[in-house]
Amino acid sequence: MTIRMKHCLLLASLFLTAASGAAEPPTEKLVLKNDRAELVFSGGKTFLFESYRSEGAEMLPAGGSATHPWRLVYRGVNGENPNLLPRNGYYDGGERLDTLGMAALRFTWRVHLDGGPARAVRVTVALGADSELPEWRLDADLPEGWVLTEAEFPRIAVVRPRDAKGILPVGYGTEYAIGNSGRLQARYPSCTGTMQLVMMHHAGGTAYFAAEDGRGCGKCLCIVSEGDAVVFVQQMTTSYAWSDGGRFVLPWPTVLGFSRGGWQAAALRWYRPFTFETRWGVRTLADRPVVEWIRKADMWLRPNGAEPGAQEALRKALRFYGRGVGLHWYHWHARPFDTNYPEYFPAQEGFAEAVAEAQRLGARVTPYINGRLWDPATDSYRTLHGSEASCRKADGTLYTEVYGSKVPNTVTCPSSPVWQEVLRDLNRRILAELKTDGVYMDQIGCAGSEACYAPDHPHAPGGGGWWPAAYRDLLEGMRRDLFGSDRAMTTEECAECYIDLFDMMLVVNSPHNASVRMVPLFPLIYSDRCIYSGYTYIPWRFDDGSLRFITMKSLLWGSQLGWVDPEMLMREENRLDAEFLKRLSAFRRRQHDLFVGGRFLGEIVPRGDNPRREIPNYETTPEVLAAEWESRSGRRACVVVNMGDTARGVELPDGRRITVPALDAIRINR
């Protein structure tokens, strides 16, 4: 049993004691303290989180965190729908609870919900003797037949320094400025919340806010600006299963901590260890049964359709780049994109032959499908009763999404046996009739889970962890019965709860502009346990330096390169960019001890002859960038890339001076 698992069992024991057992009477102040942190709460008749000191710094604003710590929405047997804050109830104060080396404080409110007795809402804050992170938990008593449907908990205000910036797990990771007002939000699990943490960093250190939820339940983690403070907030649509037996229990702890170091150090110190205890993060790439050709795929192309012009460009690109290229193939079906899902057949005339030709040239083919949407205008929607397989909101209507095709599609429920069979049959047909090397299933790792209230679906109504669990059951079954060990399953984006289910995840949705900067948060946590490709969507014009920048950053962050339309890539005006991509792909192939199972440790900006260049719609960047990696065998190395047209002499942080050839990459072993 791991240390973290033992710690969780201790907390569970303490939490049950807090819900039912005797407690010591309160003192003037209620204090949790060890050698690493000190939390002080008012002992009076009003709840107030007065002080939180960690590493010698005070996290809370002057006067403490005065924001309400919770907001709860209930549903009664008659349809009552009270939306309650602490001020809507009676505060009974706090008390201290100690058991098995754990210290905790319990705070209790009573709220009136029906004509019966008032019902308790309890907040428990626990701090282990050696813990750096106090854990916040919530439970509440309910009248018979009542459920709690939504919750905001915890809500904690911390001081906002003027230079504060937010780090959110959006795509690869994104840094935002934090102003006097506004809201930053990570919706998990999705491309806008690939992991369950948000951070605020500044010159003095990093505030870290995270959910330690190994089931991957749907939630939003938010940073809400309120003048000189920000409020960390966790929001969720709850599962009715969490309200069984007349008691609601939020089934995971939430943590808040402070580090004097930067955000990278905080993420490595606290979030990465949490992931080792999850089902998706426990195994490294060396321990996972990843399809071998995916391990060896160093670049991807993105062909569109099977028309003669597109085929000629693909032939030219495959002859130029050689064998082993992955193909993520769009528009292979005879209908317009984002329409008629999941009726992809018949394929375009000549597509099966195009697949076979690409494979003879050494490529591996994964055609596009959508793994989440169903077009209500299709025959299959009518004959298979697609509306019954789709997610229903609490009011009974269907979640409906409209994309560039301007065609409404309903969001299917992954737990539906009908939808699961539709996806199985579609994948079976693609693999059997088109003889592809795998299938790319869009939106599973990208689009958010939805709460579902369909009365006949095999899950409890509401949110919770059933959504990723249903996809897990489906994908594990398809792996066993359809794909085997040599055909790949890939998806868009990198929501962490799916990383062990897919051979590769395409990461291209990270926002980027003059005020939003991409950061390598995901590689920092998961580079040794996930294969990923891409950096962002490829611009329609990339002879302005954007493809060179994308290729450089992709390599440094450990991504498989490319994901470019071959027709664009093979244009004469893009020749140098195409050659740079080829050179770095060949370089990556020689560094698999780093990029396939090794660990990304951070970016480096070399000093010296390193001019800066503006990349439209991205950032102003040095032409030479580097990253530190640790190989599978534990050896440190520095990878350095020069995207410029001139060789540059630069200096690494250890003082080593090197010359990096133009449009090339080198490796420096430590």
XYZ file of C-alpha atoms in Angstrom:
670
model
C 0.000 0.000 0.000
C 1.415 3.382 -0.981
C 1.926 6.276 1.434
C -0.764 8.285 -0.356
C -3.275 5.400 -0.124
C -2.600 5.046 3.604
C -3.033 8.801 3.963
C -6.395 8.635 2.167
C -7.582 5.818 4.440
C -6.642 7.899 7.482
C -8.559 10.835 6.085
C -11.579 8.656 5.342
C -11.542 7.421 8.930
C -11.256 10.964 10.184
C -14.039 12.126 7.854
C -16.431 9.471 9.180
C -15.527 10.464 12.722
C -16.202 14.079 11.823
C -19.647 13.178 10.541
C -20.720 11.170 13.540
C -18.412 11.273 16.535
C -17.669 13.343 19.572
C -15.377 16.343 19.375
C -13.408 18.609 21.648
C -14.984 21.965 22.550
C -13.694 24.913 20.506
C -10.992 27.239 21.714
C -10.856 30.976 21.024
C -9.161 30.218 17.716
C -9.335 26.974 15.766
C -5.888 26.105 14.474
C -4.411 23.380 12.262
C -0.640 23.423 12.331
C 2.398 21.333 11.536
C 5.958 22.140 10.481
C 4.785 22.961 6.935
C 1.531 24.879 7.233
C -0.680 26.751 9.680
C -4.408 27.441 9.214
C -6.338 29.649 11.633
C -10.123 29.923 11.787
C -12.297 32.103 13.971
C -13.661 30.358 17.033
C -16.612 32.715 17.266
C -20.178 32.697 16.014
C -19.237 33.605 12.447
C -17.201 31.391 10.148
C -13.995 33.054 9.034
C -10.842 31.556 7.556
C -8.471 34.066 9.145
C -4.972 32.977 8.141
C -3.123 30.399 6.068
C 0.659 30.481 6.311
C 2.908 28.225 4.280
C 6.665 28.519 3.729
C 6.613 31.738 5.748
C 4.073 33.473 3.516
C 0.509 34.529 4.285
C -1.817 33.363 1.516
C -5.031 35.091 2.571
C -6.005 38.761 2.165
C -5.949 41.135 5.106
C -8.989 40.186 7.133
C -8.900 36.582 5.905
C -10.971 34.714 3.346
C -14.371 36.265 3.908
C -16.044 34.697 0.870
C -18.701 32.043 1.488
C -17.005 28.608 1.551
C -19.841 26.736 -0.171
C -22.941 27.048 -2.322
C -25.343 24.106 -2.629
C -28.361 23.452 -4.846
C -30.908 20.877 -3.704
C -33.853 19.082 -5.305
C -36.793 18.042 -3.168
C -39.484 15.409 -3.613
C -41.927 18.034 -4.910
C -39.416 19.666 -7.229
C -38.209 22.213 -4.678
C -34.937 23.709 -5.848
C -33.310 25.808 -3.092
C -29.961 27.417 -3.912
C -28.332 27.921 -0.544
C -25.341 29.823 0.827
C -24.092 29.748 4.441
C -26.080 32.898 5.175
C -29.262 30.932 4.400
C -28.583 28.682 7.382
C -27.417 28.781 10.990
C -23.742 28.444 11.841
C -23.056 26.101 14.755
C -19.349 26.838 14.902
C -16.269 24.716 14.568
C -14.650 21.953 16.571
C -11.419 20.001 16.588
C -11.173 16.306 15.738
C -8.030 14.188 16.022
C -7.509 10.545 15.125
C -4.622 8.303 14.080
C -2.118 11.118 13.711
C -4.461 13.270 11.640
C -5.782 16.617 12.821
C -8.964 18.145 11.457
C -11.470 20.885 12.047
C -15.166 20.446 11.401
C -17.488 23.401 10.738
C -21.242 22.895 10.765
C -24.215 24.822 9.422
C -27.903 23.894 9.699
C -30.306 24.610 6.849
C -34.087 24.199 6.606
C -35.190 22.179 3.587
C -38.654 20.883 4.487
C -40.956 20.888 7.510
C -38.704 18.497 9.395
C -35.608 19.209 11.447
C -32.837 21.380 10.104
C -30.186 19.470 8.148
C -26.457 19.799 8.658
C -23.866 20.947 6.136
C -20.368 20.030 7.294
C -16.987 21.240 6.069
C -13.969 19.264 7.256
C -10.427 20.586 6.869
C -7.684 18.041 7.645
C -3.909 18.336 7.919
C -1.624 15.360 8.389
C 1.418 15.566 10.613
C 3.756 15.629 7.599
C 1.367 16.987 4.969
C 2.055 20.134 2.956
C -1.520 20.368 1.681
C -4.587 20.690 3.909
C -7.541 18.806 2.466
C -11.069 20.183 2.245
C -14.103 17.877 2.306
C -17.868 18.386 2.307
C -20.888 16.363 3.413
C -24.513 17.254 4.105
C -27.603 15.615 5.588
C -30.767 15.367 3.476
C -34.467 14.699 4.027
C -35.744 11.428 2.620
C -36.051 11.581 -1.163
C -33.949 14.739 -1.510
C -30.737 15.031 -3.504
C -28.048 17.648 -3.839
C -27.690 18.529 -7.534
C -24.963 21.198 -7.757
C -22.168 22.376 -5.524
C -19.485 25.009 -5.271
C -16.900 23.856 -2.775
C -14.477 24.937 -1.586
C -14.428 28.656 -2.215
C -11.268 30.239 -0.779
C -10.046 33.807 -1.283
C -6.288 34.421 -1.449
C -4.315 37.601 -1.912
C -3.599 38.613 -5.534
C -0.200 40.239 -6.113
C -0.108 42.774 -8.937
C 2.142 40.544 -11.079
C -0.040 37.438 -10.657
C -0.689 35.153 -13.607
C -2.871 32.101 -13.887
C -1.725 28.684 -15.105
C -4.596 26.576 -16.419
C -4.561 23.041 -17.888
C -6.014 24.183 -21.217
C -4.558 21.958 -23.939
C -0.839 21.720 -23.249
C -1.205 24.435 -20.612
C -1.892 28.148 -20.796
C -0.749 31.221 -18.907
C -3.157 34.141 -18.496
C -2.824 37.542 -16.881
C -5.038 38.003 -13.814
C -6.623 41.438 -13.489
C -8.893 43.184 -10.996
C -11.937 41.354 -12.291
C -12.734 38.422 -14.499
C -12.856 34.667 -14.374
C -10.523 31.909 -15.562
C -11.982 28.430 -15.734
C -10.808 24.898 -16.500
C -13.652 22.504 -17.337
C -12.585 18.947 -16.599
C -12.317 16.518 -18.341
C -11.956 18.330 -21.680
C -9.444 20.258 -23.761
C -10.176 23.282 -21.564
C -9.362 21.256 -18.454
C -7.041 18.366 -19.224
C -6.014 18.030 -15.568
C -7.581 18.846 -12.196
C -5.524 21.833 -11.071
C -5.177 25.573 -11.500
C -2.351 27.758 -10.212
C -1.623 31.426 -9.630
C 2.047 32.341 -9.776
C 3.972 35.552 -9.179
C 7.428 36.700 -8.135
C 6.843 35.501 -4.565
C 5.708 31.972 -5.360
C 2.783 29.833 -6.510
C -0.692 29.181 -5.107
C -1.841 25.672 -6.053
C -5.488 24.524 -6.119
C -6.394 20.971 -7.149
C -8.946 18.202 -6.866
C -7.535 14.791 -5.955
C -10.200 12.773 -7.729
C -9.070 9.436 -9.143
C -12.388 8.788 -10.897
C -12.199 11.764 -13.247
C -15.581 13.232 -12.294
C -16.775 16.316 -14.155
C -15.921 19.618 -12.476
C -14.771 23.180 -13.095
C -11.796 24.707 -11.324
C -11.909 28.505 -11.384
C -9.845 31.565 -10.524
C -12.227 34.479 -9.932
C -10.706 37.954 -9.583
C -12.152 40.251 -6.927
C -9.971 43.331 -6.696
C -6.855 42.605 -4.658
C -7.926 38.999 -4.116
C -8.767 35.980 -6.197
C -11.191 33.265 -5.165
C -10.324 29.667 -5.972
C -13.593 27.863 -6.671
C -14.483 24.267 -7.497
C -17.868 23.752 -9.158
C -19.607 20.525 -10.071
C -22.887 19.051 -11.179
C -23.258 16.226 -8.709
C -24.321 12.635 -9.157
C -27.540 11.586 -7.479
C -25.562 8.566 -6.240
C -23.639 10.910 -3.947
C -26.901 11.609 -2.057
C -27.774 8.022 -1.125
C -29.069 7.178 2.336
C -30.045 10.693 3.335
C -26.478 11.987 3.219
C -24.521 13.736 0.502
C -20.756 13.168 0.395
C -18.435 14.826 -2.080
C -16.208 11.837 -2.907
C -12.807 13.504 -3.191
C -10.700 16.018 -1.262
C -9.648 19.380 -2.657
C -6.299 20.893 -1.715
C -4.808 24.374 -1.569
C -1.129 25.016 -1.049
C 1.616 27.578 -1.518
C 5.190 27.170 -2.712
C 7.960 29.755 -2.821
C 9.025 28.229 -6.122
C 7.596 28.593 -9.616
C 4.524 26.906 -11.031
C 6.544 24.099 -12.623
C 8.017 23.150 -9.259
C 4.580 23.226 -7.622
C 3.054 20.979 -10.288
C 5.904 18.474 -9.983
C 5.865 18.589 -6.198
C 2.144 18.017 -5.743
C 0.214 17.084 -8.870
C 2.548 14.558 -10.468
C 2.623 12.346 -7.304
C -1.183 12.399 -7.215
C -1.346 11.019 -10.762
C 0.702 7.954 -9.796
C -2.272 6.767 -7.730
C -4.767 7.035 -10.588
C -5.827 4.316 -12.960
C -4.755 6.358 -15.963
C -1.394 7.495 -14.601
C -0.009 4.533 -12.724
C 1.814 2.989 -15.714
C 4.654 4.428 -17.752
C 4.903 3.988 -21.511
C 7.311 1.124 -20.885
C 4.526 -0.687 -19.010
C 1.683 0.141 -21.400
C 0.722 -1.959 -24.449
C 1.044 0.877 -26.994
C 0.877 -0.129 -30.677
C 4.461 -0.370 -31.899
C 4.061 1.708 -35.042
C 2.708 4.571 -32.930
C 5.830 4.437 -30.746
C 7.916 4.853 -33.906
C 5.785 7.519 -35.627
C 7.805 10.731 -35.491
C 5.577 12.809 -37.756
C 2.051 12.957 -39.130
C 0.399 14.281 -42.250
C -3.234 15.328 -42.508
C -4.579 14.411 -45.960
C -8.053 15.514 -46.997
C -10.232 13.386 -49.234
C -9.338 11.098 -52.108
C -9.474 13.510 -55.066
C -6.642 13.190 -57.630
C -4.945 16.466 -56.613
C -4.912 15.512 -52.953
C -3.561 12.072 -53.816
C -0.730 13.461 -55.884
C 0.322 15.805 -53.055
C 0.235 12.904 -50.596
C 2.393 10.714 -52.874
C 4.925 13.499 -53.202
C 5.019 14.072 -49.430
C 5.391 10.385 -48.584
C 8.262 9.987 -51.039
C 9.908 13.060 -49.526
C 9.524 12.055 -45.867
C 10.009 8.320 -46.227
C 8.428 5.408 -44.439
C 6.762 5.464 -41.029
C 4.638 8.602 -41.433
C 1.256 8.563 -39.715
C -1.771 9.763 -41.689
C -4.695 11.346 -39.898
C -7.127 11.273 -42.816
C -10.051 13.697 -43.003
C -13.002 13.955 -45.455
C -12.748 10.330 -46.547
C -16.512 9.850 -46.490
C -18.874 10.976 -49.238
C -20.788 13.486 -47.110
C -19.793 16.966 -45.859
C -17.745 17.195 -42.669
C -19.653 17.297 -39.348
C -22.826 16.018 -41.011
C -24.593 12.665 -41.119
C -22.653 11.272 -38.149
C -22.208 8.316 -37.666
C -23.117 7.358 -41.260
C -19.631 7.660 -42.787
C -20.117 4.966 -45.385
C -19.980 4.818 -48.299
C -16.408 6.086 -48.439
C -15.388 8.389 -51.260
C -14.764 6.608 -54.516
C -11.168 5.460 -54.614
C -10.500 5.919 -50.896
C -9.821 2.254 -50.155
C -7.333 2.189 -53.029
C -5.727 5.416 -51.734
C -5.292 3.800 -48.306
C -3.597 0.777 -49.863
C -1.273 2.968 -51.936
C -0.262 5.065 -48.927
C 0.498 1.895 -46.989
C 2.681 0.607 -49.847
C 4.629 3.862 -49.571
C 5.209 3.113 -45.882
C 2.507 5.241 -44.253
C 0.088 4.256 -41.494
C -3.546 5.317 -41.922
C -6.060 6.394 -39.259
C -9.268 7.886 -40.728
C -11.336 10.419 -38.817
C -14.625 9.683 -37.075
C -16.494 11.484 -34.295
C -16.896 9.432 -31.124
C -19.493 11.628 -29.411
C -22.048 13.216 -31.791
C -25.073 11.866 -33.659
C -26.844 13.787 -36.432
C -30.626 13.707 -35.808
C -31.259 13.957 -39.575
C -29.767 10.520 -40.270
C -31.724 7.368 -40.930
C -29.854 5.607 -38.132
C -31.009 8.239 -35.624
C -34.613 7.410 -36.484
C -34.325 3.634 -36.778
C -32.065 3.152 -33.729
C -33.854 5.802 -31.644
C -30.802 8.006 -31.322
C -32.673 10.450 -29.113
C -32.966 7.735 -26.468
C -29.205 7.138 -26.635
C -28.377 10.842 -26.245
C -27.677 12.813 -23.071
C -30.652 14.587 -21.561
C -30.548 17.731 -19.499
C -32.482 17.965 -16.256
C -35.368 19.578 -18.165
C -35.541 16.607 -20.559
C -34.085 18.351 -23.627
C -31.041 17.078 -25.487
C -27.574 18.630 -25.513
C -27.190 19.911 -29.076
C -24.017 21.304 -30.654
C -23.525 23.137 -33.947
C -20.129 23.447 -35.656
C -18.888 24.866 -38.936
C -21.234 22.653 -40.938
C -24.138 24.522 -39.266
C -25.848 21.157 -38.740
C -27.224 20.335 -35.254
C -25.743 17.219 -33.651
C -26.883 15.757 -30.338
C -24.387 14.618 -27.715
C -24.666 10.899 -27.182
C -24.378 9.252 -23.786
C -21.307 6.988 -23.715
C -23.073 4.629 -21.309
C -25.861 3.924 -23.830
C -25.672 0.332 -25.127
C -27.089 1.565 -28.437
C -24.345 4.164 -28.929
C -21.655 1.753 -27.808
C -22.790 -0.757 -30.412
C -22.903 1.952 -33.093
C -19.265 2.872 -32.369
C -18.166 -0.756 -32.256
C -19.827 -1.528 -35.598
C -18.389 1.590 -37.229
C -14.841 0.825 -36.090
C -15.205 -2.813 -37.102
C -16.310 -1.822 -40.584
C -13.511 0.719 -41.077
C -10.860 -1.770 -40.032
C -12.322 -4.634 -42.074
C -13.406 -2.875 -45.277
C -10.804 -0.125 -45.557
C -8.004 -2.135 -43.919
C -6.649 0.874 -42.062
C -3.955 0.844 -39.372
C -6.295 2.314 -36.783
C -9.066 4.855 -36.254
C -9.004 8.430 -34.958
C -12.008 9.047 -32.661
C -12.598 12.763 -32.269
C -13.933 14.550 -29.184
C -13.520 11.741 -26.649
C -10.375 13.294 -25.175
C -11.447 16.826 -26.082
C -15.109 17.687 -25.549
C -16.509 17.936 -22.046
C -18.536 15.324 -20.238
C -22.161 16.277 -19.703
C -24.522 15.585 -16.854
C -27.249 13.211 -18.019
C -30.705 12.722 -16.544
C -32.132 10.180 -18.998
C -34.218 7.888 -16.777
C -33.348 4.629 -18.558
C -29.576 4.999 -18.903
C -27.290 2.687 -16.874
C -25.904 5.380 -14.580
C -27.147 7.511 -11.724
C -28.666 10.827 -12.888
C -26.429 13.894 -12.943
C -22.687 14.198 -13.217
C -19.955 12.178 -11.581
C -17.435 9.679 -12.883
C -19.727 7.508 -14.978
C -18.882 9.353 -18.247
C -15.156 8.476 -18.391
C -15.952 5.065 -16.884
C -18.376 4.329 -19.740
C -15.806 5.302 -22.370
C -13.255 3.174 -20.546
C -15.483 0.102 -20.749
C -16.192 0.750 -24.434
C -12.588 1.422 -25.458
C -11.135 -1.470 -23.479
C -13.647 -3.779 -25.153
C -12.817 -2.462 -28.622
C -9.107 -2.846 -27.920
C -9.651 -6.466 -26.972
C -12.154 -7.422 -29.661
C -11.321 -5.200 -32.660
C -7.974 -3.407 -32.554
C -5.654 -5.901 -30.930
C -1.985 -5.079 -30.521
C -1.210 -3.679 -33.989
C -4.046 -1.256 -34.805
C -4.098 2.106 -33.106
C -6.810 4.063 -31.325
C -6.178 7.813 -31.271
C -8.219 10.831 -30.191
C -8.167 14.613 -30.069
C -6.691 16.356 -27.029
C -5.328 14.985 -23.795
C -7.893 14.860 -20.996
C -5.859 12.867 -18.505
C -8.478 10.278 -17.547
C -8.188 8.755 -21.058
C -4.422 8.714 -21.578
C -3.990 4.994 -20.879
C -6.808 4.082 -23.296
C -5.389 5.641 -26.471
C -2.148 4.945 -28.291
C -1.756 8.622 -29.185
C -3.523 11.890 -28.386
C -3.533 14.842 -30.814
C -3.068 18.124 -28.903
C -3.898 21.188 -31.030
C -6.510 23.281 -29.194
C -4.290 25.296 -26.849
C -5.181 29.014 -27.136
C -2.389 31.377 -28.166
C -2.150 35.062 -28.972
C -0.356 38.181 -27.781
C -1.964 37.988 -24.316
C -2.201 34.207 -23.873
C 0.953 32.114 -23.717
C 1.160 28.348 -24.118
C 3.156 26.539 -21.416
C 4.252 22.860 -21.226
C 2.174 21.828 -18.208
C 0.928 18.552 -19.712
C 4.400 17.330 -20.819
C 5.771 18.216 -17.399
C 3.305 15.811 -15.767
C 2.675 13.106 -18.369
C 5.527 12.996 -20.932
C 6.656 9.579 -19.665
C 3.158 8.053 -19.737
C 1.489 9.365 -22.890
C 2.311 9.649 -26.600
C 0.996 12.874 -28.101
C 1.299 14.720 -31.384
C 0.737 18.245 -32.670
C 1.143 21.663 -31.111
C -1.659 23.849 -32.489
C -3.834 23.959 -35.572
C -1.607 24.709 -38.558
C -2.191 28.229 -39.978
C -3.342 28.527 -43.590
C -0.099 30.367 -44.263
C 3.073 29.196 -42.574
C 5.972 30.639 -44.561
C 5.976 33.478 -41.965
C 7.867 31.326 -39.456
C 4.821 29.769 -37.821
C 5.470 26.195 -39.017
C 9.112 26.435 -37.974
C 8.008 27.664 -34.549
C 5.393 24.884 -34.235
C 7.920 22.258 -35.301
C 10.561 23.512 -32.855
C 8.174 23.646 -29.912
C 6.655 20.263 -30.768
C 10.056 18.607 -30.686
C 11.128 20.278 -27.455
C 7.883 19.341 -25.691
C 8.107 15.713 -26.846
C 5.314 15.764 -29.397
C 5.266 13.806 -32.627
C 5.721 16.402 -35.367
C 3.758 17.650 -38.346
C -0.002 17.154 -38.665
C 0.156 19.254 -41.835
C -1.902 19.114 -45.038
C 0.484 17.552 -47.607
C -0.804 19.821 -50.388
C 0.244 22.917 -48.388
C 3.498 21.378 -47.286
C 4.644 20.494 -50.795
C 4.205 23.995 -52.242
C 7.454 25.531 -53.454
C 7.136 28.579 -51.182
C 7.167 26.219 -48.177
C 10.220 24.199 -49.245
C 12.497 25.307 -46.376
C 9.756 24.652 -43.828
C 9.191 21.172 -45.276
C 12.914 20.457 -45.087
C 13.083 21.684 -41.482
C 10.212 19.340 -40.585
C 12.023 16.454 -42.285
C 15.305 17.204 -40.518
C 13.708 17.431 -37.072
C 11.643 14.287 -37.684
C 14.840 12.397 -38.476
C 16.461 13.885 -35.368
C 13.505 12.816 -33.224
C 13.764 9.268 -34.559
C 17.269 9.048 -33.099
C 16.155 10.264 -29.648
C 13.426 7.783 -28.697
C 15.131 7.131 -25.383
C 14.023 10.671 -24.514
C 10.783 11.161 -26.402
C 9.207 7.705 -25.962
C 9.053 7.086 -22.244
C 11.552 9.707 -21.116
C 10.652 12.755 -19.026
C 10.355 16.380 -20.070
C 11.905 18.475 -17.286
C 11.482 22.012 -18.568
C 12.259 24.596 -21.232
C 15.523 26.523 -21.498
C 16.215 29.835 -23.247
C 19.926 29.822 -24.213
C 21.906 33.046 -23.816
C 24.275 34.540 -26.367
C 23.701 35.032 -30.092
C 19.990 34.359 -29.957
C 17.873 36.983 -31.732
C 14.152 37.188 -31.130
C 11.543 36.858 -33.832
C 7.847 37.648 -33.850
C 5.670 34.721 -34.887
C 2.250 36.015 -36.019
C -0.597 34.922 -33.729
C 1.824 33.212 -31.349
C 4.578 35.097 -29.549
C 7.914 36.807 -29.915
C 10.417 34.022 -29.425
C 14.180 33.458 -29.447
C 15.233 31.639 -32.607
C 17.089 29.092 -30.479
C 15.235 27.252 -27.725
C 16.109 24.193 -25.666
C 14.573 21.704 -23.257
C 15.954 19.423 -20.599
C 14.948 15.764 -20.715
C 15.651 12.638 -18.737
C 15.981 9.421 -20.724
C 14.284 6.143 -19.870
C 17.531 5.034 -18.222
C 17.710 8.191 -16.107
C 20.343 10.074 -18.104
C 19.888 13.846 -18.434
C 20.149 15.508 -21.851
C 19.542 18.935 -23.350
C 17.843 19.210 -26.754
C 18.570 22.476 -28.581
C 16.763 23.687 -31.734
C 17.602 26.565 -34.069
C 14.676 27.528 -36.277
C 16.621 30.392 -37.911
C 18.491 30.559 -41.207
C 21.858 31.255 -39.536
C 23.996 29.107 -37.230
C 24.020 30.513 -33.692
C 26.549 30.329 -30.875
C 24.681 30.137 -27.579
C 25.341 29.349 -23.928
C 23.378 26.838 -21.837
C 22.583 27.393 -18.140
C 25.529 25.197 -17.084
C 27.899 27.543 -18.919
C 28.524 25.251 -21.861
C 28.929 27.132 -25.153
C 27.675 25.444 -28.303
C 26.993 26.249 -31.942
C 23.618 25.150 -33.293
C 23.415 24.809 -37.093
C 20.699 26.664 -38.964
C 17.364 24.849 -39.235
C 18.568 21.954 -37.116
C 18.635 20.376 -33.660
C 21.375 18.917 -31.486
C 21.491 16.846 -28.315
C 23.866 17.572 -25.448
C 24.211 14.746 -22.921
C 24.769 15.796 -19.339
